[in-house]
Amino acid sequence: MNNRSIAIIIALAATMPVVGMSEELNTDAISQQQENVRWEQRIRVLSPAPCSDVKGRVEVQMETKGLSHIAARCFVLKQSRKGTVAEDVPLLPEGFSLDADGRGSFHFNADKLPHGPLTIQFTGENEEDGVRDLYELQVYNTGGKRDKTSGIPDTIPVAARGMKLAYSDDFDGPLSISRDGRGARYNAHKPTFGDFSGWPFSDPVGDLNPFRQRDTYLIIRARKPEGSRGSTGLLATVDMDGKGYRATPPFYMECRLMAQSAPGTWPAFWTITNINHGQGDELDVIEAYGGWGEGNPNSTGYWVTSHFWNQNDAEGKPLKHPGQLIQMTDKGLKTSWSQTFHTYGLRVDRDFTTYFMDDREVWRHRTNSFSYSQPHVLLINYAIGGSSGWKIDLERYGNTSEMYVDFVRVFEE
């Protein structure tokens, strides 16, 4: 995420030996057009408010424009004999309908859903004109039962077998963050340069402090109060002097998170080997781009990408930046990064750099020399627009969106 624009990414992707970002994203968008689908913002939830608390019997008030079919659901993670599974829970009662003005309300019992962050997904369509809409309501359930899938697991990930735990944070206690990382566990800005979010990464003080700790979660809240440039958050494990934690290869690292898919949202978990200008590697374990509609990514998947900055091959040509779009809804939990929590992992060995989702390998490539010879700084962030190139449009969410981080941990040999 070094000061790059979407144009640069597309140009790099065009030279990749695997299918690159530009081709995959365009293909995904075209597939929607081939289905004669036109995405428009037709759904608005009046209550509860985005990013608010709910419990017990919750009334949902909504309005739509010109949609003939409406659905509302959330996905609940449960433990089974086969491991963690995602259950699709419909929320609309039988016989639900909207009035002549497109307004309606219904109730659901939050106490029957898991405690903590929930994404309620509203979908609607109009069969006559082919219009569809998707609206994601983020709420925090203060009722319900504690989710047995949350928190750092007792088990060691498959990819970390033979290694020892070197770093972990369950985010179940007070946060330790400072504007430059000095005197704290985390730096609130990318060291030492290169903040890249359209809504600025902000200091952990004052009214625009984006960081909160709740139950066993770190919450990064992106907001844009009227008259402000907005704010959102980033965490780095070294300060502006380069002091702090770095993962030493060979290692395996993972982070469990969930965020909202809306125009401009850009959650990420990644590493860098060099905090200054110059040569170095950047490994993006997850970069997810939110939003549906014309000019949006229109994808339920996420990107893994390896960047080999300012490096040339034996012929003197710039090293390629390999990347891959990971389709999620046909793998594992069969849910997207905004519907449920997922655990995103990375293992760096001498021979291969391997990416994981929910303890399953999703992609790999040969390890670059810098990736193995240099230690890695960990970063977690919730960018809103900026150098991704995607537009920002969070108006119907009150210009508020949240990323939830359950835990992060690293194993080293």
Short mmCIF file of C-alpha atoms in Angstrom, two decimals:
data_model
loop_
_atom_site.label_atom_id
_atom_site.label_comp_id
_atom_site.label_asym_id
_atom_site.label_seq_id
_atom_site.Cartn_x
_atom_site.Cartn_y
_atom_site.Cartn_z
CA MET A 1 0.00 0.00 0.00
CA ASN A 2 2.87 2.36 -0.82
CA ASN A 3 1.38 5.53 -2.37
CA ARG A 4 -0.01 3.77 -5.40
CA SER A 5 -3.09 4.41 -7.46
CA ILE A 6 -5.47 1.96 -8.99
CA ALA A 7 -3.99 2.82 -12.38
CA ILE A 8 -0.59 1.57 -11.23
CA ILE A 9 -2.11 -1.64 -9.88
CA ILE A 10 -3.92 -2.29 -13.14
CA ALA A 11 -0.75 -1.64 -15.13
CA LEU A 12 1.18 -4.08 -12.96
CA ALA A 13 -1.57 -6.66 -13.09
CA ALA A 14 -1.47 -6.65 -16.88
CA THR A 15 2.01 -8.21 -16.74
CA MET A 16 1.23 -10.90 -14.16
CA PRO A 17 1.70 -14.58 -15.03
CA VAL A 18 -1.53 -15.32 -13.14
CA VAL A 19 -4.86 -13.58 -13.70
CA GLY A 20 -4.48 -10.03 -12.41
CA MET A 21 -6.67 -7.50 -10.65
CA SER A 22 -7.88 -5.61 -13.70
CA GLU A 23 -8.95 -8.70 -15.59
CA GLU A 24 -10.63 -10.39 -12.64
CA LEU A 25 -12.53 -7.34 -11.46
CA ASN A 26 -13.73 -6.51 -14.95
CA THR A 27 -14.82 -10.10 -15.51
CA ASP A 28 -16.76 -10.08 -12.28
CA ALA A 29 -18.51 -6.83 -13.17
CA ILE A 30 -19.27 -8.04 -16.68
CA SER A 31 -20.85 -11.20 -15.29
CA GLN A 32 -23.36 -9.01 -13.49
CA GLN A 33 -24.15 -7.15 -16.71
CA GLN A 34 -24.62 -10.42 -18.57
CA GLU A 35 -27.32 -11.30 -16.09
CA ASN A 36 -29.08 -8.04 -17.02
CA VAL A 37 -28.53 -6.74 -13.51
CA ARG A 38 -28.39 -3.03 -12.73
CA TRP A 39 -27.30 -2.21 -9.20
CA GLU A 40 -28.92 0.89 -7.67
CA GLN A 41 -29.26 2.13 -4.11
CA ARG A 42 -32.93 1.42 -3.48
CA ILE A 43 -32.89 0.18 0.15
CA ARG A 44 -32.58 2.31 3.26
CA VAL A 45 -32.87 1.11 6.85
CA LEU A 46 -34.34 3.82 9.09
CA SER A 47 -33.80 1.95 12.35
CA PRO A 48 -31.78 0.62 14.01
CA ALA A 49 -29.06 3.08 13.07
CA PRO A 50 -25.88 1.79 11.41
CA CYS A 51 -23.26 0.67 13.97
CA SER A 52 -25.72 0.90 16.87
CA ASP A 53 -26.40 -1.56 19.69
CA VAL A 54 -29.30 -4.02 19.68
CA LYS A 55 -30.66 -6.63 22.06
CA GLY A 56 -33.88 -8.52 22.72
CA ARG A 57 -36.80 -7.78 20.41
CA VAL A 58 -35.52 -5.45 17.70
CA GLU A 59 -37.78 -3.48 15.39
CA VAL A 60 -36.39 -2.84 11.91
CA GLN A 61 -37.92 -0.01 9.90
CA MET A 62 -37.01 0.21 6.24
CA GLU A 63 -38.01 1.82 2.98
CA THR A 64 -37.37 0.90 -0.62
CA LYS A 65 -38.05 2.31 -4.05
CA GLY A 66 -39.44 0.17 -6.83
CA LEU A 67 -38.34 -3.28 -5.58
CA SER A 68 -40.69 -6.22 -5.90
CA HIS A 69 -38.79 -8.70 -3.71
CA ILE A 70 -37.01 -8.10 -0.41
CA ALA A 71 -34.94 -10.44 1.78
CA ALA A 72 -33.11 -9.89 5.07
CA ARG A 73 -30.70 -12.36 6.63
CA CYS A 74 -27.59 -12.79 8.69
CA PHE A 75 -25.07 -15.60 8.83
CA VAL A 76 -24.34 -17.25 12.18
CA LEU A 77 -21.18 -19.24 12.82
CA LYS A 78 -21.65 -22.47 14.73
CA GLN A 79 -19.47 -25.39 15.78
CA SER A 80 -20.27 -28.81 14.35
CA ARG A 81 -18.56 -32.17 14.13
CA LYS A 82 -17.07 -30.98 10.86
CA GLY A 83 -15.77 -27.77 12.43
CA THR A 84 -17.13 -24.25 12.08
CA VAL A 85 -20.10 -23.83 9.74
CA ALA A 86 -22.10 -20.77 8.69
CA GLU A 87 -25.87 -20.94 9.05
CA ASP A 88 -28.02 -18.67 6.88
CA VAL A 89 -30.68 -17.16 9.18
CA PRO A 90 -33.65 -15.46 7.42
CA LEU A 91 -35.05 -12.56 9.46
CA LEU A 92 -38.18 -11.50 7.57
CA PRO A 93 -41.39 -13.04 8.96
CA GLU A 94 -43.67 -15.05 6.70
CA GLY A 95 -46.09 -12.79 4.85
CA PHE A 96 -43.92 -9.67 5.20
CA SER A 97 -44.80 -6.96 2.69
CA LEU A 98 -44.17 -3.29 2.04
CA ASP A 99 -46.87 -0.65 1.85
CA ALA A 100 -47.69 1.41 -1.24
CA ASP A 101 -44.89 3.87 -0.38
CA GLY A 102 -42.31 1.10 -0.12
CA ARG A 103 -42.13 1.23 3.69
CA GLY A 104 -42.31 -1.65 6.10
CA SER A 105 -41.16 -2.94 9.46
CA PHE A 106 -40.48 -6.27 11.11
CA HIS A 107 -39.04 -7.64 14.35
CA PHE A 108 -36.36 -10.19 15.14
CA ASN A 109 -35.09 -11.60 18.43
CA ALA A 110 -31.45 -10.60 18.87
CA ASP A 111 -31.17 -12.84 21.93
CA LYS A 112 -31.32 -15.85 19.60
CA LEU A 113 -28.33 -14.55 17.63
CA PRO A 114 -24.68 -14.48 18.76
CA HIS A 115 -23.40 -11.78 21.05
CA GLY A 116 -21.18 -9.21 19.38
CA PRO A 117 -20.87 -7.83 15.82
CA LEU A 118 -23.60 -8.77 13.34
CA THR A 119 -24.05 -7.96 9.67
CA ILE A 120 -27.66 -7.98 8.54
CA GLN A 121 -27.80 -8.17 4.78
CA PHE A 122 -30.78 -6.79 2.90
CA THR A 123 -31.23 -7.69 -0.75
CA GLY A 124 -33.91 -6.55 -3.13
CA GLU A 125 -34.77 -6.74 -6.80
CA ASN A 126 -37.26 -5.58 -9.38
CA GLU A 127 -37.90 -8.30 -11.92
CA GLU A 128 -39.34 -5.90 -14.48
CA ASP A 129 -36.37 -3.56 -14.89
CA GLY A 130 -33.61 -5.87 -13.59
CA VAL A 131 -32.61 -3.56 -10.74
CA ARG A 132 -31.00 -5.04 -7.62
CA ASP A 133 -29.68 -3.61 -4.39
CA LEU A 134 -27.65 -4.89 -1.45
CA TYR A 135 -27.59 -3.06 1.88
CA GLU A 136 -25.44 -4.19 4.83
CA LEU A 137 -26.53 -3.07 8.29
CA GLN A 138 -23.84 -3.36 10.96
CA VAL A 139 -25.07 -3.68 14.55
CA TYR A 140 -23.56 -4.85 17.83
CA ASN A 141 -25.66 -7.38 19.71
CA THR A 142 -25.32 -6.76 23.44
CA GLY A 143 -27.65 -9.71 24.07
CA GLY A 144 -27.39 -13.25 22.77
CA LYS A 145 -24.91 -15.95 23.65
CA ARG A 146 -21.16 -15.52 23.45
CA ASP A 147 -19.80 -16.79 20.16
CA LYS A 148 -17.71 -19.92 20.78
CA THR A 149 -15.83 -19.25 17.57
CA SER A 150 -14.44 -15.88 18.76
CA GLY A 151 -11.16 -15.28 20.55
CA ILE A 152 -7.76 -16.90 20.03
CA PRO A 153 -8.21 -20.65 19.50
CA ASP A 154 -6.50 -23.15 21.77
CA THR A 155 -5.34 -25.13 18.76
CA ILE A 156 -2.29 -24.40 16.62
CA PRO A 157 -3.06 -23.71 12.94
CA VAL A 158 -2.08 -26.44 10.51
CA ALA A 159 0.28 -24.05 8.73
CA ALA A 160 2.07 -23.24 12.01
CA ARG A 161 2.86 -26.78 13.12
CA GLY A 162 6.46 -27.07 14.24
CA MET A 163 6.57 -23.37 15.14
CA LYS A 164 6.23 -21.50 18.42
CA LEU A 165 3.93 -18.59 19.25
CA ALA A 166 5.95 -15.37 18.95
CA TYR A 167 3.27 -12.65 19.04
CA SER A 168 -0.43 -12.47 19.82
CA ASP A 169 -3.15 -9.99 20.68
CA ASP A 170 -6.70 -11.07 21.54
CA PHE A 171 -7.83 -7.43 21.91
CA ASP A 172 -9.58 -8.37 25.15
CA GLY A 173 -8.00 -5.61 27.22
CA PRO A 174 -7.07 -1.91 27.05
CA LEU A 175 -5.60 -0.78 23.74
CA SER A 176 -2.01 0.47 23.53
CA ILE A 177 -1.81 2.83 20.52
CA SER A 178 -0.05 6.14 19.97
CA ARG A 179 0.16 8.55 17.03
CA ASP A 180 3.78 7.55 16.28
CA GLY A 181 3.96 4.19 18.06
CA ARG A 182 6.45 5.44 20.62
CA GLY A 183 5.66 4.20 24.11
CA ALA A 184 2.87 1.96 22.84
CA ARG A 185 2.32 -1.43 21.27
CA TYR A 186 0.92 -0.01 18.04
CA ASN A 187 1.61 2.89 15.71
CA ALA A 188 -1.54 4.62 14.39
CA HIS A 189 0.15 5.51 11.08
CA LYS A 190 2.15 3.67 8.45
CA PRO A 191 5.82 3.96 9.38
CA THR A 192 7.53 6.09 8.28
CA PHE A 193 5.54 7.46 5.36
CA GLY A 194 2.67 6.71 3.05
CA ASP A 195 -0.74 7.00 4.73
CA PHE A 196 -3.05 6.16 1.84
CA SER A 197 -6.68 6.35 3.01
CA GLY A 198 -9.14 8.87 1.57
CA TRP A 199 -10.59 9.35 5.05
CA PRO A 200 -7.34 9.97 6.98
CA PHE A 201 -5.84 7.48 9.39
CA SER A 202 -6.30 9.30 12.66
CA ASP A 203 -4.59 9.59 16.03
CA PRO A 204 -6.08 7.63 18.97
CA VAL A 205 -7.23 10.80 20.75
CA GLY A 206 -10.12 13.24 20.58
CA ASP A 207 -13.53 13.01 18.95
CA LEU A 208 -12.20 11.34 15.80
CA ASN A 209 -10.35 8.54 17.62
CA PRO A 210 -11.21 5.52 15.42
CA PHE A 211 -10.19 2.82 17.91
CA ARG A 212 -12.36 1.06 20.47
CA GLN A 213 -12.00 -2.13 22.48
CA ARG A 214 -15.17 -4.08 23.24
CA ASP A 215 -15.56 -7.59 24.62
CA THR A 216 -12.83 -9.47 22.73
CA TYR A 217 -12.73 -7.20 19.69
CA LEU A 218 -10.80 -4.26 18.35
CA ILE A 219 -13.26 -1.99 16.56
CA ILE A 220 -11.95 0.44 13.95
CA ARG A 221 -14.74 2.92 13.27
CA ALA A 222 -14.59 5.01 10.11
CA ARG A 223 -16.61 8.23 10.39
CA LYS A 224 -17.02 11.48 8.58
CA PRO A 225 -18.85 14.05 10.70
CA GLU A 226 -20.19 17.02 8.78
CA GLY A 227 -17.46 19.57 8.11
CA SER A 228 -14.60 17.11 8.62
CA ARG A 229 -12.30 15.16 6.30
CA GLY A 230 -13.32 11.97 8.10
CA SER A 231 -11.26 9.52 10.10
CA THR A 232 -10.40 5.84 10.20
CA GLY A 233 -7.65 3.64 11.61
CA LEU A 234 -4.44 1.74 11.00
CA LEU A 235 -2.23 -0.30 13.34
CA ALA A 236 1.45 -1.07 12.72
CA THR A 237 3.66 -3.12 15.03
CA VAL A 238 6.68 -0.78 14.87
CA ASP A 239 7.00 2.90 15.72
CA MET A 240 8.35 5.71 13.57
CA ASP A 241 11.88 4.79 14.69
CA GLY A 242 11.39 1.23 13.46
CA LYS A 243 11.26 -0.19 16.98
CA GLY A 244 8.72 -2.83 17.86
CA TYR A 245 7.72 -6.31 16.74
CA ARG A 246 8.71 -7.82 13.39
CA ALA A 247 8.02 -11.39 12.28
CA THR A 248 11.19 -13.28 11.38
CA PRO A 249 10.94 -15.86 8.56
CA PRO A 250 10.11 -18.65 8.44
CA PHE A 251 6.82 -17.67 10.09
CA TYR A 252 3.05 -18.07 9.94
CA MET A 253 0.76 -15.17 10.83
CA GLU A 254 -3.01 -14.82 10.89
CA CYS A 255 -5.75 -12.33 11.70
CA ARG A 256 -9.50 -12.88 12.18
CA LEU A 257 -11.64 -9.98 11.01
CA MET A 258 -14.90 -8.80 9.47
CA ALA A 259 -15.83 -5.47 7.86
CA GLN A 260 -18.63 -3.86 5.85
CA SER A 261 -18.89 -4.03 2.08
CA ALA A 262 -19.92 -0.53 1.02
CA PRO A 263 -18.52 1.87 -1.61
CA GLY A 264 -15.04 2.86 -0.50
CA THR A 265 -14.44 0.35 2.33
CA TRP A 266 -11.00 -1.25 2.11
CA PRO A 267 -10.04 -3.56 5.02
CA ALA A 268 -6.57 -5.08 4.92
CA PHE A 269 -4.05 -7.24 6.80
CA TRP A 270 -0.51 -7.11 5.40
CA THR A 271 3.24 -6.92 5.97
CA ILE A 272 6.19 -4.78 4.85
CA THR A 273 9.90 -5.48 5.13
CA ASN A 274 11.10 -1.89 4.65
CA ILE A 275 9.52 1.11 6.37
CA ASN A 276 11.50 3.61 4.29
CA HIS A 277 11.66 4.43 0.59
CA GLY A 278 13.66 1.85 -1.31
CA GLN A 279 13.71 -1.87 -1.90
CA GLY A 280 11.42 -4.11 0.07
CA ASP A 281 8.54 -6.54 -0.08
CA GLU A 282 4.88 -6.04 0.77
CA LEU A 283 2.65 -9.08 1.28
CA ASP A 284 -1.08 -8.37 1.30
CA VAL A 285 -2.82 -11.24 3.10
CA ILE A 286 -6.22 -9.67 2.45
CA GLU A 287 -7.25 -6.56 0.58
CA ALA A 288 -11.02 -6.39 0.27
CA TYR A 289 -12.81 -3.74 -1.78
CA GLY A 290 -16.41 -2.95 -0.88
CA GLY A 291 -19.42 -1.77 -2.80
CA TRP A 292 -21.98 -2.81 -5.37
CA GLY A 293 -23.14 -0.79 -8.34
CA GLU A 294 -21.74 0.97 -11.35
CA GLY A 295 -18.12 1.92 -10.74
CA ASN A 296 -17.78 -0.41 -7.75
CA PRO A 297 -15.83 -3.69 -7.41
CA ASN A 298 -19.04 -5.81 -7.34
CA SER A 299 -17.20 -8.75 -5.80
CA THR A 300 -17.67 -10.99 -2.78
CA GLY A 301 -14.02 -12.04 -2.95
CA TYR A 302 -10.78 -10.44 -1.76
CA TRP A 303 -7.25 -10.00 -3.08
CA VAL A 304 -3.94 -11.52 -2.07
CA THR A 305 -1.01 -9.71 -3.65
CA SER A 306 2.76 -9.68 -3.25
CA HIS A 307 4.62 -6.49 -4.15
CA PHE A 308 8.36 -6.50 -4.75
CA TRP A 309 9.07 -2.79 -4.69
CA ASN A 310 12.02 -1.26 -6.59
CA GLN A 311 13.50 -4.65 -7.56
CA ASN A 312 14.60 -5.99 -10.95
CA ASP A 313 15.03 -9.46 -12.35
CA ALA A 314 18.22 -10.89 -13.90
CA GLU A 315 17.44 -9.05 -17.15
CA GLY A 316 17.05 -5.72 -15.39
CA LYS A 317 13.27 -5.64 -15.77
CA PRO A 318 11.03 -4.70 -12.77
CA LEU A 319 9.87 -7.75 -10.85
CA LYS A 320 6.24 -8.60 -11.41
CA HIS A 321 3.70 -8.23 -8.61
CA PRO A 322 1.80 -11.51 -8.46
CA GLY A 323 -1.75 -11.41 -7.14
CA GLN A 324 -4.96 -13.41 -7.12
CA LEU A 325 -8.63 -12.75 -6.49
CA ILE A 326 -9.89 -15.27 -3.93
CA GLN A 327 -13.52 -16.19 -4.46
CA MET A 328 -15.00 -16.91 -1.03
CA THR A 329 -18.60 -17.98 -1.41
CA ASP A 330 -17.64 -21.32 -2.96
CA LYS A 331 -15.04 -22.21 -0.30
CA GLY A 332 -15.08 -23.18 3.37
CA LEU A 333 -17.78 -21.21 5.17
CA LYS A 334 -19.19 -20.07 1.82
CA THR A 335 -19.61 -16.52 3.13
CA SER A 336 -17.96 -13.24 2.15
CA TRP A 337 -15.59 -11.12 4.21
CA SER A 338 -18.46 -8.83 5.18
CA GLN A 339 -21.00 -11.52 6.14
CA THR A 340 -18.97 -13.39 8.77
CA PHE A 341 -15.58 -13.46 10.41
CA HIS A 342 -12.80 -15.28 8.58
CA THR A 343 -9.19 -15.97 9.54
CA TYR A 344 -6.63 -14.83 6.96
CA GLY A 345 -3.16 -16.33 7.13
CA LEU A 346 0.29 -16.11 5.55
CA ARG A 347 3.26 -18.46 5.76
CA VAL A 348 6.68 -17.39 4.50
CA ASP A 349 9.20 -20.18 3.96
CA ARG A 350 12.47 -20.25 2.06
CA ASP A 351 10.83 -21.75 -1.02
CA PHE A 352 7.20 -20.65 -0.97
CA THR A 353 4.99 -17.80 0.20
CA THR A 354 1.57 -19.30 0.91
CA TYR A 355 -1.74 -17.59 1.64
CA PHE A 356 -4.53 -19.13 3.73
CA MET A 357 -8.18 -18.55 4.57
CA ASP A 358 -9.75 -20.34 7.54
CA ASP A 359 -6.79 -22.72 7.76
CA ARG A 360 -7.02 -23.66 4.08
CA GLU A 361 -4.42 -22.80 1.47
CA VAL A 362 -5.83 -20.49 -1.23
CA TRP A 363 -2.73 -19.46 -3.20
CA ARG A 364 1.08 -19.63 -3.27
CA HIS A 365 4.12 -18.47 -5.21
CA ARG A 366 7.89 -18.71 -4.98
CA THR A 367 9.30 -16.69 -2.10
CA ASN A 368 11.15 -13.52 -3.05
CA SER A 369 14.59 -12.99 -1.53
CA PHE A 370 13.60 -9.95 0.57
CA SER A 371 10.56 -11.77 1.95
CA TYR A 372 12.76 -14.47 3.46
CA SER A 373 15.89 -12.52 4.38
CA GLN A 374 14.19 -9.60 6.17
CA PRO A 375 11.78 -9.41 9.11
CA HIS A 376 8.21 -8.24 8.50
CA VAL A 377 6.20 -5.42 10.10
CA LEU A 378 2.52 -6.33 10.60
CA LEU A 379 -0.24 -3.88 9.64
CA ILE A 380 -4.02 -3.95 10.06
CA ASN A 381 -6.16 -1.15 8.67
CA TYR A 382 -9.59 -0.03 7.54
CA ALA A 383 -8.93 2.41 4.70
CA ILE A 384 -11.80 4.33 3.11
CA GLY A 385 -11.10 5.14 -0.52
CA GLY A 386 -7.81 6.83 -1.24
CA SER A 387 -5.14 5.18 -3.38
CA SER A 388 -7.36 2.16 -4.06
CA GLY A 389 -9.09 4.33 -6.64
CA TRP A 390 -12.59 3.19 -5.67
CA LYS A 391 -15.18 5.87 -4.96
CA ILE A 392 -16.51 6.58 -1.47
CA ASP A 393 -20.26 6.62 -0.89
CA LEU A 394 -21.31 5.90 2.69
CA GLU A 395 -24.10 8.48 2.83
CA ARG A 396 -26.91 5.98 3.36
CA TYR A 397 -24.94 4.53 6.28
CA GLY A 398 -24.65 7.91 7.97
CA ASN A 399 -21.00 8.10 6.84
CA THR A 400 -20.14 5.47 9.44
CA SER A 401 -18.66 2.00 8.98
CA GLU A 402 -16.79 -0.44 11.19
CA MET A 403 -14.12 -3.12 10.95
CA TYR A 404 -13.98 -5.74 13.70
CA VAL A 405 -10.70 -7.47 14.52
CA ASP A 406 -10.95 -10.55 16.73
CA PHE A 407 -7.28 -11.48 17.12
CA VAL A 408 -3.87 -11.51 15.48
CA ARG A 409 -1.02 -13.92 16.16
CA VAL A 410 2.33 -15.00 14.72
CA PHE A 411 4.24 -18.28 14.96
CA GLU A 412 7.97 -18.49 14.23
CA GLU A 413 10.44 -21.33 14.00
#
